[in-house]
mmCIF file of C-alpha atoms and ligand atoms in Angstrom:
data_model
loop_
_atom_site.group_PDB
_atom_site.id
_atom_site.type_symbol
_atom_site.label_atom_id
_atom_site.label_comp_id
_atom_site.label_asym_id
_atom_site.label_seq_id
_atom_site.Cartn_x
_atom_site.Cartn_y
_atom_site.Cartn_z
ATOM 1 C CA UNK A 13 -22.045 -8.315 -14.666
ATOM 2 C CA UNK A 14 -23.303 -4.838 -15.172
ATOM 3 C CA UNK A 15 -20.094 -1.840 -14.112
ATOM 4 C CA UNK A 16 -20.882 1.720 -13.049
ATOM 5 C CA UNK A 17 -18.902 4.383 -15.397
ATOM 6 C CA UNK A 18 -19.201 7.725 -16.257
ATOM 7 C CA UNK A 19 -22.493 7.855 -14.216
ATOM 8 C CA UNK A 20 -24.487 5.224 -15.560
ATOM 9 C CA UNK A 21 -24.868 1.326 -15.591
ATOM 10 C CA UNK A 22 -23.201 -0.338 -18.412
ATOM 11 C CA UNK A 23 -22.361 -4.024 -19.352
ATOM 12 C CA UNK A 24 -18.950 -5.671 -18.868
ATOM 13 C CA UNK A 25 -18.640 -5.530 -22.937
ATOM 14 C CA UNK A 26 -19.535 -1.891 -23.460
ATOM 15 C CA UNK A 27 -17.488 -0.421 -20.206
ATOM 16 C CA UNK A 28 -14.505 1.104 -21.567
ATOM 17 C CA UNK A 29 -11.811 3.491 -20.198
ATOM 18 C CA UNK A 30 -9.294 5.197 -22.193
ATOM 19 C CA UNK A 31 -6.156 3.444 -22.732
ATOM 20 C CA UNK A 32 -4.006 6.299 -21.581
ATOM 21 C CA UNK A 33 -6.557 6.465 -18.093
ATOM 22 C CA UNK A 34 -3.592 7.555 -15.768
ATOM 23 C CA UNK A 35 -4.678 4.919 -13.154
ATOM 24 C CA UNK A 36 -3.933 2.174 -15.625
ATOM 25 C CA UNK A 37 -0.142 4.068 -17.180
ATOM 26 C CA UNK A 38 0.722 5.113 -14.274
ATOM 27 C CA UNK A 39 -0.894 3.684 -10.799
ATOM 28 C CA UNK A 40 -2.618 7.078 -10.315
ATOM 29 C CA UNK A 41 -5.885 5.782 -8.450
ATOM 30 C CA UNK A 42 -7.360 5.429 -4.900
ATOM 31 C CA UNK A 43 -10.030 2.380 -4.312
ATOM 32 C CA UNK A 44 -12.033 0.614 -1.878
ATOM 33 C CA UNK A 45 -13.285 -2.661 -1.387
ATOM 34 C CA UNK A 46 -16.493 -2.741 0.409
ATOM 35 C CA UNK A 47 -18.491 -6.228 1.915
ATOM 36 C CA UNK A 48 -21.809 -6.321 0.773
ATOM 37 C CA UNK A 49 -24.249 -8.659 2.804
ATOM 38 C CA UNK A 50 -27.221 -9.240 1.104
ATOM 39 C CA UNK A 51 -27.354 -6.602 -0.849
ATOM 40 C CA UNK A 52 -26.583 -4.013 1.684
ATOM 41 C CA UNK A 53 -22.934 -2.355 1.451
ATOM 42 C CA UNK A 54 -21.431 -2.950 5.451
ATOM 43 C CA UNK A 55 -19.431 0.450 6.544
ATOM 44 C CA UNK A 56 -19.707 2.399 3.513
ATOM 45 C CA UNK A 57 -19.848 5.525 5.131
ATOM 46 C CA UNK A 58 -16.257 4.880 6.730
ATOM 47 C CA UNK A 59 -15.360 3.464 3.258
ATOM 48 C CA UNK A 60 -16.369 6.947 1.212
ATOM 49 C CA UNK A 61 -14.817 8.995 4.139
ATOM 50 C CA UNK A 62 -11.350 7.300 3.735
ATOM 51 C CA UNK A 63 -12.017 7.171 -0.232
ATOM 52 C CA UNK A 64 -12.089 10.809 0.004
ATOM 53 C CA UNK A 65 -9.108 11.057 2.025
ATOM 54 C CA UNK A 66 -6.922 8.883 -0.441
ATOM 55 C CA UNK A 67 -7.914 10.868 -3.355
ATOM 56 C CA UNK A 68 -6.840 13.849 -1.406
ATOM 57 C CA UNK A 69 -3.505 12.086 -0.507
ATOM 58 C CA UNK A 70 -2.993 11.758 -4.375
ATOM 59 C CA UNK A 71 -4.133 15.710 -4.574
ATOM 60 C CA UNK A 72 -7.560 14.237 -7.221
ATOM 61 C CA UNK A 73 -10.978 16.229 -6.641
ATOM 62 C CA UNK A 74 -13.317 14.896 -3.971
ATOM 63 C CA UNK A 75 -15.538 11.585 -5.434
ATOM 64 C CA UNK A 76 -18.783 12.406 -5.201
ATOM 65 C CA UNK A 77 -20.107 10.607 -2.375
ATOM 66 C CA UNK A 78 -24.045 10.677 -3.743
ATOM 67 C CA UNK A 79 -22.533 9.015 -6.731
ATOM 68 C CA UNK A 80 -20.995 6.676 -5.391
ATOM 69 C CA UNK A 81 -23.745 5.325 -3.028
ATOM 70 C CA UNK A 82 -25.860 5.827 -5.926
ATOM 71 C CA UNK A 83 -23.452 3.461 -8.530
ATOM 72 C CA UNK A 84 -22.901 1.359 -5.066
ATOM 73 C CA UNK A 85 -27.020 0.475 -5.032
ATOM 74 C CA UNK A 86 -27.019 0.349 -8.909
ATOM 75 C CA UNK A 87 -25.028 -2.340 -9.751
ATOM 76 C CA UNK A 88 -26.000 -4.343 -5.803
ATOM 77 C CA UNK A 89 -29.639 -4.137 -7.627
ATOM 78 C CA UNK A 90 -28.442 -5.079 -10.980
ATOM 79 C CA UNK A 91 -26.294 -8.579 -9.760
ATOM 80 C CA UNK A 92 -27.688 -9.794 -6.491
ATOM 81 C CA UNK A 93 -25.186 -11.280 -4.502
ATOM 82 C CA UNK A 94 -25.452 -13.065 -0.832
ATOM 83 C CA UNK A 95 -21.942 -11.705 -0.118
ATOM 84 C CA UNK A 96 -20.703 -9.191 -2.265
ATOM 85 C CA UNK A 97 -17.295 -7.355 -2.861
ATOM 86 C CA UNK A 98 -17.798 -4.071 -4.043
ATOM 87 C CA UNK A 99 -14.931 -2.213 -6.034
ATOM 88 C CA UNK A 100 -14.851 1.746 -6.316
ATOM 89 C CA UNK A 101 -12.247 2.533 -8.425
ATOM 90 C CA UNK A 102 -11.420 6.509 -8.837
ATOM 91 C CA UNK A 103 -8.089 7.455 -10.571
ATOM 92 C CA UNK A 104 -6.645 10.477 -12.365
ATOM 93 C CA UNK A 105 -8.672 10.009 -15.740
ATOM 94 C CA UNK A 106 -7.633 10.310 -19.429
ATOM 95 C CA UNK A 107 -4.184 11.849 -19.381
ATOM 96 C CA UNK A 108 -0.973 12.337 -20.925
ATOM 97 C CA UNK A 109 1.632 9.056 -21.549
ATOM 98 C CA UNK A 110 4.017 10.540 -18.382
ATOM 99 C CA UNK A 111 3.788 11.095 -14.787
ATOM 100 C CA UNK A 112 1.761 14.662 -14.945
ATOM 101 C CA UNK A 113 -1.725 14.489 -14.279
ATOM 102 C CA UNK A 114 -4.093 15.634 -17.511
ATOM 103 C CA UNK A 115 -6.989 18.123 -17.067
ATOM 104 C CA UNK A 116 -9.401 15.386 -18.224
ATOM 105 C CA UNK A 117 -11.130 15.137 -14.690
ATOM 106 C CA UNK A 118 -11.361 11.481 -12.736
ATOM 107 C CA UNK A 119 -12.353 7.968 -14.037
ATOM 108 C CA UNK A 120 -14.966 6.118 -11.586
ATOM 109 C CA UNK A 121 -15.800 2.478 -11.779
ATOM 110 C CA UNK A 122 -18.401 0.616 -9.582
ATOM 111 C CA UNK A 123 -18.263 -2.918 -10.101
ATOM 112 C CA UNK A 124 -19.733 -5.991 -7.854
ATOM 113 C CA UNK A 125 -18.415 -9.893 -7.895
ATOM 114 C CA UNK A 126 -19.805 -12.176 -6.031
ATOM 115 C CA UNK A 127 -17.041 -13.897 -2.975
ATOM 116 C CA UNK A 128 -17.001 -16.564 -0.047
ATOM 117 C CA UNK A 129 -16.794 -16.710 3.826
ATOM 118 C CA UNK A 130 -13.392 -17.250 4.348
ATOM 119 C CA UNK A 131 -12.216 -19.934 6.643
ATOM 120 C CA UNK A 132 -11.796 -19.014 10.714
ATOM 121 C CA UNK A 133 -7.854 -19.323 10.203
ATOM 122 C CA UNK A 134 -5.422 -19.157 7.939
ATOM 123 C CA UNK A 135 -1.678 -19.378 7.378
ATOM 124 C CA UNK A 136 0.849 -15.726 6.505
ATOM 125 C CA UNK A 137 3.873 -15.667 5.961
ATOM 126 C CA UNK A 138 6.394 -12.914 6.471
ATOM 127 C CA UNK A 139 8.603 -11.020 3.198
ATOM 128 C CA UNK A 140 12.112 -9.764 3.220
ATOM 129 C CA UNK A 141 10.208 -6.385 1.737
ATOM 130 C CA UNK A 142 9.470 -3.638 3.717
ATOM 131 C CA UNK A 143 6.729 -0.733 3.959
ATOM 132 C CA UNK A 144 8.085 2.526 3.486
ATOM 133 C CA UNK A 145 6.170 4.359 6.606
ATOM 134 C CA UNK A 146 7.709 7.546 5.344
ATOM 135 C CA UNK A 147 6.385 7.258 2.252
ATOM 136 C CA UNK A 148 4.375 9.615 0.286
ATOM 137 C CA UNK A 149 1.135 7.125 -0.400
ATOM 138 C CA UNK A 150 1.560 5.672 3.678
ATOM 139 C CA UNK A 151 -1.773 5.085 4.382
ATOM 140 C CA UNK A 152 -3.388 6.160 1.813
ATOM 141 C CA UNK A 153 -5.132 2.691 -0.741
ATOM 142 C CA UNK A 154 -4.092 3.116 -4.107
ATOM 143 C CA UNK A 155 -4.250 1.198 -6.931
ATOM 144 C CA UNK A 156 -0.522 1.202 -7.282
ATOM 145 C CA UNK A 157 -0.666 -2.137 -5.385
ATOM 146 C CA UNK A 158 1.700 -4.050 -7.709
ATOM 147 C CA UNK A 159 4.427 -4.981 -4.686
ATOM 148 C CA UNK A 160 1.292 -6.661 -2.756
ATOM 149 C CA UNK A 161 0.433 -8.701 -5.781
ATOM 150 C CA UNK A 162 4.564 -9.647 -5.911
ATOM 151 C CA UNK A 163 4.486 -10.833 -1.866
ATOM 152 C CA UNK A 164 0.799 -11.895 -2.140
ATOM 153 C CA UNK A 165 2.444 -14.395 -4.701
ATOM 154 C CA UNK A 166 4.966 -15.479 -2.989
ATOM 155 C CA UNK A 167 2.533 -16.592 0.340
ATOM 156 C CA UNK A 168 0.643 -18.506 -2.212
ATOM 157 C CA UNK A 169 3.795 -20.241 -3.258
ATOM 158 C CA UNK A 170 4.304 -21.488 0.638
ATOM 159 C CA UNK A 171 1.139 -22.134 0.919
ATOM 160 C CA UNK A 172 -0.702 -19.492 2.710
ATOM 161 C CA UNK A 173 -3.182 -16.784 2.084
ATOM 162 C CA UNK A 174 -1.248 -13.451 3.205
ATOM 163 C CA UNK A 175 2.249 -11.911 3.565
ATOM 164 C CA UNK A 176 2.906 -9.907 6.013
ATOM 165 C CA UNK A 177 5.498 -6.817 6.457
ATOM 166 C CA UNK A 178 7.871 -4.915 8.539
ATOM 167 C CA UNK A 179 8.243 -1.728 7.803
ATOM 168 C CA UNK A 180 12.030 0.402 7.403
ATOM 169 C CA UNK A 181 12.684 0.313 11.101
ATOM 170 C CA UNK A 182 12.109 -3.475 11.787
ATOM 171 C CA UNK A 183 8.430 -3.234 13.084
ATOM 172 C CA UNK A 184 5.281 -5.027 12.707
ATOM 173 C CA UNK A 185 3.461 -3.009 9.850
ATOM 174 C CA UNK A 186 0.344 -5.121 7.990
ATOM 175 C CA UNK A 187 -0.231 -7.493 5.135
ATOM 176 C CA UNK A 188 -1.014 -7.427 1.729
ATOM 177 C CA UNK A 189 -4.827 -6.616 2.005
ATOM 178 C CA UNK A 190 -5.104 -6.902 5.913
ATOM 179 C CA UNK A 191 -3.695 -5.276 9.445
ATOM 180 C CA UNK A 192 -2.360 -7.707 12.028
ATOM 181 C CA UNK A 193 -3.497 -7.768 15.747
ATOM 182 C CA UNK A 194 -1.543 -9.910 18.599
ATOM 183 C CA UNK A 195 -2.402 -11.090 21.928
ATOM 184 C CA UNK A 196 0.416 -10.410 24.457
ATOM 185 C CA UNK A 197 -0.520 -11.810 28.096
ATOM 186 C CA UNK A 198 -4.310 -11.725 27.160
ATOM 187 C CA UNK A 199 -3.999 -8.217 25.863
ATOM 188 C CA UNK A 200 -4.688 -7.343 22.320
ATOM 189 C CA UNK A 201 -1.791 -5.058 20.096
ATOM 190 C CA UNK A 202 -2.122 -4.003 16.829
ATOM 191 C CA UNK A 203 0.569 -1.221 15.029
ATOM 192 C CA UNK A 204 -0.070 1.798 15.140
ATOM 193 C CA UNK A 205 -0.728 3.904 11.723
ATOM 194 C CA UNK A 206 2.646 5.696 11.907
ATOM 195 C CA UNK A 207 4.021 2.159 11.490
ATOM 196 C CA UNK A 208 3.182 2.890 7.774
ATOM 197 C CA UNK A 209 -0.101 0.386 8.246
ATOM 198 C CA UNK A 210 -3.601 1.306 5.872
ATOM 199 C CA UNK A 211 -6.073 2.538 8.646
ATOM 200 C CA UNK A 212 -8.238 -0.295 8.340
ATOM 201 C CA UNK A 213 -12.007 0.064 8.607
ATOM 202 C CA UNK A 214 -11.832 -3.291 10.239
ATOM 203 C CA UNK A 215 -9.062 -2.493 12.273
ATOM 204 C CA UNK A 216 -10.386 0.891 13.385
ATOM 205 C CA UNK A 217 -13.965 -0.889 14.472
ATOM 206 C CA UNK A 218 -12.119 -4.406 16.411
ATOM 207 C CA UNK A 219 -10.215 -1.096 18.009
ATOM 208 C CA UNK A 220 -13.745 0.662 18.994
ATOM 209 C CA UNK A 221 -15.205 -2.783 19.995
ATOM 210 C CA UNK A 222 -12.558 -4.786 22.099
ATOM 211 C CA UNK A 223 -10.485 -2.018 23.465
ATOM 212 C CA UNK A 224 -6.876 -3.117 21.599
ATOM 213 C CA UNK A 225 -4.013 -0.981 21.879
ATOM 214 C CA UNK A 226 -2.230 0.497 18.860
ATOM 215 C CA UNK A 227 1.432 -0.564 20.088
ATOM 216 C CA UNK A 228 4.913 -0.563 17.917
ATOM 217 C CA UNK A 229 5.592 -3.922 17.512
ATOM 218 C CA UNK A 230 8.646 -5.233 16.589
ATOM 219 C CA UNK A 231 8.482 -7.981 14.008
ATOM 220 C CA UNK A 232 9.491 -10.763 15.884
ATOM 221 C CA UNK A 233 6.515 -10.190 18.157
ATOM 222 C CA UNK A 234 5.059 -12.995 15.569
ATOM 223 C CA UNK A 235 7.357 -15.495 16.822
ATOM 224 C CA UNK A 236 6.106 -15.400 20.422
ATOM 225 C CA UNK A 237 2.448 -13.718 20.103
ATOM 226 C CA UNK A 238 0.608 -15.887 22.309
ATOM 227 C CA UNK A 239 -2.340 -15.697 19.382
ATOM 228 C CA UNK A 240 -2.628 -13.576 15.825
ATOM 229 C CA UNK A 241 -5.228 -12.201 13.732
ATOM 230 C CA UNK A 242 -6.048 -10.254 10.870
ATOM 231 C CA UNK A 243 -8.816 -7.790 10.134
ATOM 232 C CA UNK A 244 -10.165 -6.641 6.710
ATOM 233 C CA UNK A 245 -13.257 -5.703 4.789
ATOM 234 C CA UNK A 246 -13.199 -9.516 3.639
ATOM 235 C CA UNK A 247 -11.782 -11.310 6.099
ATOM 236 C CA UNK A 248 -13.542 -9.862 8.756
ATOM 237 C CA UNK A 249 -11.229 -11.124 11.881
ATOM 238 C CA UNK A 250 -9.324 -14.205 11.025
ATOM 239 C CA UNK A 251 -7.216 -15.957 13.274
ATOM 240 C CA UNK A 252 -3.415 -17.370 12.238
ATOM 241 C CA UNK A 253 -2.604 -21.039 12.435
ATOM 242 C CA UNK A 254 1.068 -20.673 11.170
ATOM 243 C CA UNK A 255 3.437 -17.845 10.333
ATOM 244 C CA UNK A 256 5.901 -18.790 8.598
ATOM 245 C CA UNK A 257 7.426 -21.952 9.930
ATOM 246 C CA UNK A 258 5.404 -21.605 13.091
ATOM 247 C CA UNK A 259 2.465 -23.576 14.296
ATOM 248 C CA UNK A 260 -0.095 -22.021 16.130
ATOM 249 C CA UNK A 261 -1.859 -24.811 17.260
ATOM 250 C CA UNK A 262 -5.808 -24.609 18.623
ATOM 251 C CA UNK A 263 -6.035 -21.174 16.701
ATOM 252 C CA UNK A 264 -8.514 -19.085 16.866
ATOM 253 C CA UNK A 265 -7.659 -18.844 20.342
ATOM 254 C CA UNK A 266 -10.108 -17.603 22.591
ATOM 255 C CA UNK A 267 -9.090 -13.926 22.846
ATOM 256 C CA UNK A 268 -9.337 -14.524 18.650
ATOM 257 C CA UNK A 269 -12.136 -16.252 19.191
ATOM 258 C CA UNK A 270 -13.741 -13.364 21.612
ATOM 259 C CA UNK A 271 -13.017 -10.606 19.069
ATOM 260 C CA UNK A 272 -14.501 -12.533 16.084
ATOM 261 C CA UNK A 273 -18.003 -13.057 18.272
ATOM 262 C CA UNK A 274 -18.139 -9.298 19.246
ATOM 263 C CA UNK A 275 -17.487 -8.576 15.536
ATOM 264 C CA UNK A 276 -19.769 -10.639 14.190
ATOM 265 C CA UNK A 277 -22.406 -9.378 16.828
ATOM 266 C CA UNK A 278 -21.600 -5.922 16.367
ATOM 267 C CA UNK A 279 -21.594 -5.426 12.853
ATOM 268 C CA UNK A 280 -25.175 -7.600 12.443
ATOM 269 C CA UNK A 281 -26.320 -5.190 14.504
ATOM 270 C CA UNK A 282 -25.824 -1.871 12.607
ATOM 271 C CA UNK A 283 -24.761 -1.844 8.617
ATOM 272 C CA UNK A 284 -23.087 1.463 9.233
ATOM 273 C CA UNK A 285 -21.158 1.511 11.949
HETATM 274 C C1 PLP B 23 -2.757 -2.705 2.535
HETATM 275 C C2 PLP B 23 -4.016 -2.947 3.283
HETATM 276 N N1 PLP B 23 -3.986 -3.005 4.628
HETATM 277 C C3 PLP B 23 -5.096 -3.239 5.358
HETATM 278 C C4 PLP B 23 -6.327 -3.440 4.757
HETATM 279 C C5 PLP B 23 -7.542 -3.713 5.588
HETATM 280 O O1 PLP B 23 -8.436 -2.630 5.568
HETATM 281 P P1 PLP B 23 -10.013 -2.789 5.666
HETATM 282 O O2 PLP B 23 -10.298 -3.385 7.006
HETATM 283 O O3 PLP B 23 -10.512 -1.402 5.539
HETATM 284 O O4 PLP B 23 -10.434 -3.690 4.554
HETATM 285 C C6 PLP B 23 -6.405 -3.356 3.365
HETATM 286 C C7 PLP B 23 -7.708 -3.491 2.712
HETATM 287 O O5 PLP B 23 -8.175 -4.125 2.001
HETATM 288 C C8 PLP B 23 -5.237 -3.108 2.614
HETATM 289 O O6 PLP B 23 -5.287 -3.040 1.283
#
């Protein structure tokens, strides 16, 4: 496995960061995870554009968006891969033990591992944690992701691939590494971004492409959704079979089953949509 760092191709062994890199003391990092199909990073250009506006969210300089295609198509090259997952990594850099940021400048690390289509449906389950939608880093994908490792956990422990949350006023907010879509009376919902949600690449494109509303939902809606989904970079769309202790049987249903056809049409058709 060959890693992009400080603007060059390196091997796994000979990559190093400093151990006082604020991203690694101190959660002070943005990242992205970006599909590659066949070599070929799918959105990236929506991926840089909301790379850049995480970084900004955290107040660290502007990536460099010609160095990171370039590190992108460096280390694609360097471990071909028939589906990819490609990890930008951009934090705060070398910096002192506390919470202040140093003047060392940014760390940025490319890497690429190989992963697998993941099955048409899959189980979530709901936590009793919430998503603080008022919260300085809403929306914004840092690496301070150490509560969606805790609930990610805890779906694994019943059994299913993704935990979903509410956020502080009792509404539908978005999982671990995904956003959630429902179909109401053949209509599709997903929450809107003030419900404290990541604005998904996925989510913003099944948006574009089937006409879904962004609609608070409470919580509960997953107890009577007629069908469920989730969108993200890996999962593309992904219907539900069971949340929590409820079957969905026949899933993906055929709105599901609709939305994952256009997606899989529409994003065949152009890399960067
Ligand atoms: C918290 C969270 N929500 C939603 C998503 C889905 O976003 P995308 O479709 O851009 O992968 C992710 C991404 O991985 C995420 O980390």
């Amino acid at each position: 496995m060959r890693i992009w760092l400080d603007g060059g191709l390196r091997d796994l062994e000979s990559a190093r960061i400093s151990v006082l890199d604020h991203g690694l003391t101190v959660g002070d990092g943005v990242f992205e995870t970006v599909k590659a199909v066949d070599g070929a990073p799918f959105a990236l250009t929506r991926h840089l554009d909301r790379l850049t506006r995480s970084a900004r969210g955290l107040g660290l300089p502007d990536p460099d968006h010609d160095e990171v295609r370039r590190a992108c198509t460096a280390v694609l090259e360097a471990d071909p891969v028939p589906l990819g997952r490609l990890r930008i990594t951009y934090t705060g850099g070398h910096g002192p033990l506390g919470v202040g940021r140093g003047e060392h400048g940014p760390t940025l690390v490319v890497a690429v591992g190989e992963t697998a289509r993941r099955p048409d449906s899959t189980a979530a389950i709901t936590v009793p944690w919430t998503r603080n939608e008022r919260g300085a880093l809403a929306g914004v994908k840092t690496t301070s992701y150490a509560e969606n490792v805790v609930a990610l956990a805890r779906a694994h422990r019943h059994g299913a691939s993704e935990a979903l949350f509410g956020n502080t006023v009792g509404q539908l907010c978005e999982g671990t590494g995904s956003n959630v879509f429902v179909v109401l009376d053949g209509e599709i919902h997903t929450p809107p971004v003030t419900s404290g949600c990541l604005p998904g690449i996925t989510r913003a494109l099944v948006l574009e492409w089937t006409g879904a509303r962004e609609t608070d939902l409470p919580l509960d809606v997953l107890g009577r959704a007629d069908e469920i989904f989730l969108t993200s970079t890996l999962r593309d769309v992904q219907a539900l079979h069971r949340t929590d202790d409820r079957e969905l049987p026949g899933a993906p249903g055929p709105v599901t089953a609709a939305t994952m056809r256009i997606f899989a049409e529409r994003s065949a058709e152009d890399l960067d949509p």
